[in-house]
Amino acid sequence: MRVCPQCGRKWVEGEAFCPFDGARLRDVAAAPTLPDDPLVNRTIDGRYLLERVLGKGGMGTVYAALQTALDKRVAVKVLRPVQDDDGQAMGRFEREARSASRLGNDHIIDVFDFGKTTDGMAFLVMEMLVGEDLGDLLERHGSLPVERAMPIVLQCCEALGTAHAAGIVHRDLKPENVYLVERDGRRDFVKGVDFGLAKIHDVEQTGEGERKLTKTGMIFGTPHYMSPEQCMGKPTDHRSDIYSLGVILYELLGGEVPFDGETFMGVLNQHMVDPPPPIRELNPHAQVPLAVEAVVYRCLDKRAGNRPQSMGELADELLAALRESGYGQLARVLQASLGPIPPPSAAMALTKRKPSVRPPPKADAFAATEPVREAIDPAQVAAAQAAQAQRTPTPQPRTPTPQPRTPTPQPRTPTPQPRTPTPQPRAPRVDETERVPHARRRTRSGASSAPRSPAAWFLYGLLLLLLGGAIGYGALVFLG
């Protein structure tokens, strides 16, 4: 029994956070239940006798019932009355019936009737499943080996590929919605359940109904498995289911979900921002081939355009990773048992996607009844594990290497020195009486003068003669 610490609502199973306010539920001792459910041993719609309670969830209660006209065992899901709901729960209930009934795939639970009782309770009639959900299997084993996890995920690819081809996105993938039954001597036959939050892309969907089914204050989906675009409230397409299936595969191989936290919003923020931690970091004992781990991280890419663009493409990448890791015989058996995976509806994609490659169809998809583990070649697995061990370096303890301490250079400030003029040698004084007769005389400009030549004297005389003649001529002109 789990109880919400904020609103006080109680939940029997299958929920980690309260769908109404997002608070993490706390485990408490189960309170004594009423001796009988009021609907047990009651016949609804005159056709279905409710025998016992199979489980309870956020939307309603599932009963084991008997279809009296055909004496057939069925499961009946009765909608839990919700006050102040404005018909939204009824809309999701009808959508679950419509989306699941139109698919017709062996890996999706068959819904074949829907109606209301005379007192107004809505009910949904489904096939009776005998087995356990994947969440119970993980709780018991912690994690699964590659040989068991891969067949489960590939069957999920086939079921979801059929839904995407019909224009339906599940939007609430989690281990509790993957049911495992035994069929034709083969264990772990997958049945996808709970399409109550499915998004239907169809020309009949006007968009008004989709908006009416979104109520302020209600939180839909399980935060540990929601895609980043779903966490941000953006429009989603089939690649949101690919992200959620990648989280499930991560948990199958490592035993832990990649993102966890104490609050609803804390988990959503990790999906939007943080990269997924390596599987071996959360579980050092996990034996995961590197090629398979790479496909898991590709599914968990924050950008939808970088993920596998269809369930068929994801199945092809997983089979190729198995062959590369030495599981060739397992890949051949799974390829033979895998049915055709159609491409997603063209009207559903929000962005351009790469074309998907369909695996070849097989007439009898589940004819092989031998256990998958027997189809593995031990020699190939051992060789692959040895090669992986050589490629994976052994982690060494990180010892900090001491670094020599380099002194920080200090700026060099020159010490001011007193400026002492350098004495210049002075020429000795020469007395005028001691002058040499023919010594050069110093001029004011510092240049020395030499004795003039006869040609110079001739020029001086000629100039004086010309000057005298000019003066005489001027005097004659003035007096005359």
Short mmCIF file of N, CA and C in Angstrom, two decimals, residues 196-273:
data_model
loop_
_atom_site.label_atom_id
_atom_site.label_comp_id
_atom_site.label_asym_id
_atom_site.label_seq_id
_atom_site.Cartn_x
_atom_site.Cartn_y
_atom_site.Cartn_z
N GLY A 196 -4.46 3.90 -22.19
CA GLY A 196 -5.33 4.97 -21.71
C GLY A 196 -4.78 6.36 -22.00
N LEU A 197 -3.45 6.49 -22.14
CA LEU A 197 -2.87 7.80 -22.45
C LEU A 197 -2.41 7.88 -23.90
N ALA A 198 -2.88 6.93 -24.73
CA ALA A 198 -2.44 6.92 -26.12
C ALA A 198 -2.88 8.17 -26.84
N LYS A 199 -2.02 8.59 -27.76
CA LYS A 199 -2.33 9.73 -28.61
C LYS A 199 -2.64 9.21 -30.00
N ILE A 200 -3.83 9.55 -30.51
CA ILE A 200 -4.29 9.03 -31.79
C ILE A 200 -4.16 10.12 -32.84
N HIS A 201 -3.38 9.84 -33.89
CA HIS A 201 -3.25 10.76 -35.01
C HIS A 201 -4.17 10.25 -36.12
N ASP A 202 -5.26 10.92 -36.34
CA ASP A 202 -6.24 10.44 -37.30
C ASP A 202 -7.01 11.64 -37.83
N VAL A 203 -7.51 11.49 -39.04
CA VAL A 203 -8.31 12.58 -39.61
C VAL A 203 -9.59 12.78 -38.82
N GLU A 204 -10.02 11.75 -38.06
CA GLU A 204 -11.23 11.89 -37.26
C GLU A 204 -10.98 12.64 -35.97
N GLN A 205 -9.69 12.81 -35.61
CA GLN A 205 -9.36 13.53 -34.38
C GLN A 205 -9.30 15.01 -34.70
N THR A 206 -10.26 15.79 -34.22
CA THR A 206 -10.36 17.20 -34.58
C THR A 206 -9.36 18.08 -33.85
N GLY A 207 -8.79 17.58 -32.77
CA GLY A 207 -7.89 18.39 -31.96
C GLY A 207 -8.59 18.94 -30.74
N GLU A 208 -9.89 19.19 -30.82
CA GLU A 208 -10.63 19.70 -29.67
C GLU A 208 -10.68 18.67 -28.57
N GLY A 209 -10.92 17.41 -28.94
CA GLY A 209 -10.98 16.36 -27.93
C GLY A 209 -9.66 16.17 -27.24
N GLU A 210 -8.54 16.33 -28.00
CA GLU A 210 -7.23 16.18 -27.39
C GLU A 210 -6.98 17.26 -26.34
N ARG A 211 -7.40 18.48 -26.62
CA ARG A 211 -7.21 19.55 -25.64
C ARG A 211 -8.08 19.35 -24.41
N LYS A 212 -9.27 18.85 -24.60
CA LYS A 212 -10.17 18.65 -23.47
C LYS A 212 -9.65 17.58 -22.52
N LEU A 213 -8.81 16.68 -23.03
CA LEU A 213 -8.32 15.60 -22.17
C LEU A 213 -7.06 16.01 -21.43
N THR A 214 -6.65 17.26 -21.52
CA THR A 214 -5.49 17.77 -20.80
C THR A 214 -6.00 18.71 -19.72
N LYS A 215 -5.85 18.32 -18.49
CA LYS A 215 -6.41 19.08 -17.37
C LYS A 215 -5.29 19.68 -16.52
N THR A 216 -5.43 20.94 -16.19
CA THR A 216 -4.44 21.59 -15.35
C THR A 216 -4.42 20.94 -13.97
N GLY A 217 -3.20 20.64 -13.48
CA GLY A 217 -3.05 20.01 -12.18
C GLY A 217 -2.94 18.51 -12.24
N MET A 218 -3.28 17.89 -13.38
CA MET A 218 -3.15 16.44 -13.53
C MET A 218 -1.85 16.14 -14.25
N ILE A 219 -1.13 15.14 -13.77
CA ILE A 219 0.14 14.75 -14.36
C ILE A 219 -0.03 13.36 -14.95
N PHE A 220 0.21 13.23 -16.25
CA PHE A 220 0.00 11.97 -16.94
C PHE A 220 1.34 11.38 -17.36
N GLY A 221 1.44 10.06 -17.29
CA GLY A 221 2.67 9.40 -17.62
C GLY A 221 3.49 9.11 -16.37
N THR A 222 4.45 8.21 -16.52
CA THR A 222 5.34 7.85 -15.42
C THR A 222 6.67 8.56 -15.63
N PRO A 223 7.13 9.41 -14.70
CA PRO A 223 8.27 10.29 -14.98
C PRO A 223 9.56 9.56 -15.32
N HIS A 224 9.78 8.38 -14.76
CA HIS A 224 11.03 7.67 -15.03
C HIS A 224 11.16 7.24 -16.49
N TYR A 225 10.07 7.18 -17.23
CA TYR A 225 10.09 6.65 -18.60
C TYR A 225 9.60 7.67 -19.62
N MET A 226 9.46 8.93 -19.23
CA MET A 226 8.95 9.95 -20.14
C MET A 226 10.08 10.53 -20.98
N SER A 227 9.79 10.85 -22.24
CA SER A 227 10.77 11.44 -23.14
C SER A 227 10.97 12.92 -22.80
N PRO A 228 12.10 13.51 -23.22
CA PRO A 228 12.33 14.93 -22.93
C PRO A 228 11.24 15.83 -23.49
N GLU A 229 10.77 15.55 -24.71
CA GLU A 229 9.73 16.40 -25.27
C GLU A 229 8.41 16.24 -24.51
N GLN A 230 8.17 15.06 -23.98
CA GLN A 230 6.97 14.85 -23.16
C GLN A 230 7.11 15.58 -21.83
N CYS A 231 8.32 15.61 -21.26
CA CYS A 231 8.54 16.33 -20.00
C CYS A 231 8.34 17.83 -20.18
N MET A 232 8.69 18.35 -21.35
CA MET A 232 8.56 19.79 -21.59
C MET A 232 7.18 20.18 -22.07
N GLY A 233 6.28 19.20 -22.24
CA GLY A 233 4.94 19.51 -22.70
C GLY A 233 4.85 19.81 -24.18
N LYS A 234 5.86 19.42 -24.96
CA LYS A 234 5.85 19.65 -26.39
C LYS A 234 5.06 18.54 -27.09
N PRO A 235 4.67 18.77 -28.35
CA PRO A 235 4.00 17.71 -29.10
C PRO A 235 4.91 16.49 -29.25
N THR A 236 4.33 15.31 -29.18
CA THR A 236 5.08 14.06 -29.24
C THR A 236 4.65 13.26 -30.46
N ASP A 237 5.56 12.43 -30.94
CA ASP A 237 5.24 11.49 -31.99
C ASP A 237 5.77 10.12 -31.59
N HIS A 238 5.90 9.21 -32.55
CA HIS A 238 6.27 7.83 -32.24
C HIS A 238 7.66 7.72 -31.63
N ARG A 239 8.54 8.71 -31.85
CA ARG A 239 9.89 8.63 -31.30
C ARG A 239 9.92 8.84 -29.80
N SER A 240 8.83 9.36 -29.23
CA SER A 240 8.72 9.41 -27.77
C SER A 240 8.64 8.00 -27.20
N ASP A 241 7.91 7.10 -27.86
CA ASP A 241 7.87 5.70 -27.42
C ASP A 241 9.22 5.02 -27.57
N ILE A 242 10.00 5.41 -28.58
CA ILE A 242 11.35 4.83 -28.75
C ILE A 242 12.23 5.22 -27.56
N TYR A 243 12.14 6.45 -27.10
CA TYR A 243 12.89 6.87 -25.91
C TYR A 243 12.47 6.05 -24.70
N SER A 244 11.16 5.90 -24.49
CA SER A 244 10.68 5.15 -23.32
C SER A 244 11.11 3.69 -23.38
N LEU A 245 11.09 3.10 -24.58
CA LEU A 245 11.55 1.71 -24.71
C LEU A 245 13.04 1.61 -24.46
N GLY A 246 13.81 2.65 -24.81
CA GLY A 246 15.23 2.67 -24.48
C GLY A 246 15.47 2.69 -22.98
N VAL A 247 14.63 3.42 -22.23
CA VAL A 247 14.75 3.43 -20.76
C VAL A 247 14.45 2.03 -20.21
N ILE A 248 13.43 1.37 -20.77
CA ILE A 248 13.11 0.01 -20.31
C ILE A 248 14.27 -0.94 -20.59
N LEU A 249 14.87 -0.86 -21.77
CA LEU A 249 16.02 -1.73 -22.09
C LEU A 249 17.19 -1.42 -21.17
N TYR A 250 17.43 -0.15 -20.87
CA TYR A 250 18.48 0.24 -19.92
C TYR A 250 18.24 -0.43 -18.57
N GLU A 251 16.99 -0.40 -18.10
CA GLU A 251 16.67 -1.01 -16.81
C GLU A 251 16.76 -2.53 -16.86
N LEU A 252 16.39 -3.14 -17.97
CA LEU A 252 16.48 -4.60 -18.09
C LEU A 252 17.93 -5.06 -17.98
N LEU A 253 18.85 -4.34 -18.62
CA LEU A 253 20.25 -4.77 -18.64
C LEU A 253 21.02 -4.33 -17.40
N GLY A 254 20.68 -3.17 -16.83
CA GLY A 254 21.43 -2.65 -15.70
C GLY A 254 20.76 -2.79 -14.35
N GLY A 255 19.45 -3.06 -14.34
CA GLY A 255 18.74 -3.20 -13.08
C GLY A 255 18.31 -1.90 -12.43
N GLU A 256 18.64 -0.75 -13.05
CA GLU A 256 18.25 0.56 -12.52
C GLU A 256 17.81 1.44 -13.68
N VAL A 257 16.91 2.38 -13.39
CA VAL A 257 16.55 3.36 -14.40
C VAL A 257 17.66 4.41 -14.48
N PRO A 258 17.87 5.04 -15.64
CA PRO A 258 18.98 6.00 -15.75
C PRO A 258 18.79 7.25 -14.92
N PHE A 259 17.54 7.66 -14.69
CA PHE A 259 17.28 8.91 -13.97
C PHE A 259 16.30 8.64 -12.83
N ASP A 260 16.65 9.11 -11.65
CA ASP A 260 15.80 8.94 -10.48
C ASP A 260 15.98 10.16 -9.59
N GLY A 261 15.01 10.41 -8.75
CA GLY A 261 15.08 11.56 -7.86
C GLY A 261 14.00 11.50 -6.81
N GLU A 262 14.04 12.46 -5.90
CA GLU A 262 13.08 12.50 -4.81
C GLU A 262 11.78 13.19 -5.18
N THR A 263 11.81 14.01 -6.22
CA THR A 263 10.61 14.74 -6.62
C THR A 263 10.29 14.46 -8.07
N PHE A 264 9.04 14.69 -8.40
CA PHE A 264 8.57 14.50 -9.77
C PHE A 264 9.35 15.40 -10.73
N MET A 265 9.45 16.69 -10.41
CA MET A 265 10.13 17.63 -11.29
C MET A 265 11.62 17.37 -11.37
N GLY A 266 12.21 16.82 -10.30
CA GLY A 266 13.62 16.48 -10.35
C GLY A 266 13.92 15.42 -11.38
N VAL A 267 13.05 14.42 -11.49
CA VAL A 267 13.23 13.37 -12.51
C VAL A 267 13.03 13.95 -13.90
N LEU A 268 12.00 14.77 -14.08
CA LEU A 268 11.75 15.37 -15.40
C LEU A 268 12.92 16.23 -15.84
N ASN A 269 13.52 16.97 -14.92
CA ASN A 269 14.64 17.83 -15.28
C ASN A 269 15.84 17.00 -15.74
N GLN A 270 16.09 15.85 -15.12
CA GLN A 270 17.18 15.00 -15.56
C GLN A 270 16.94 14.48 -16.98
N HIS A 271 15.71 14.12 -17.30
CA HIS A 271 15.40 13.68 -18.66
C HIS A 271 15.69 14.78 -19.67
N MET A 272 15.44 16.03 -19.30
CA MET A 272 15.60 17.13 -20.24
C MET A 272 17.04 17.59 -20.38
N VAL A 273 17.86 17.43 -19.33
CA VAL A 273 19.18 18.07 -19.30
C VAL A 273 20.32 17.06 -19.21
#
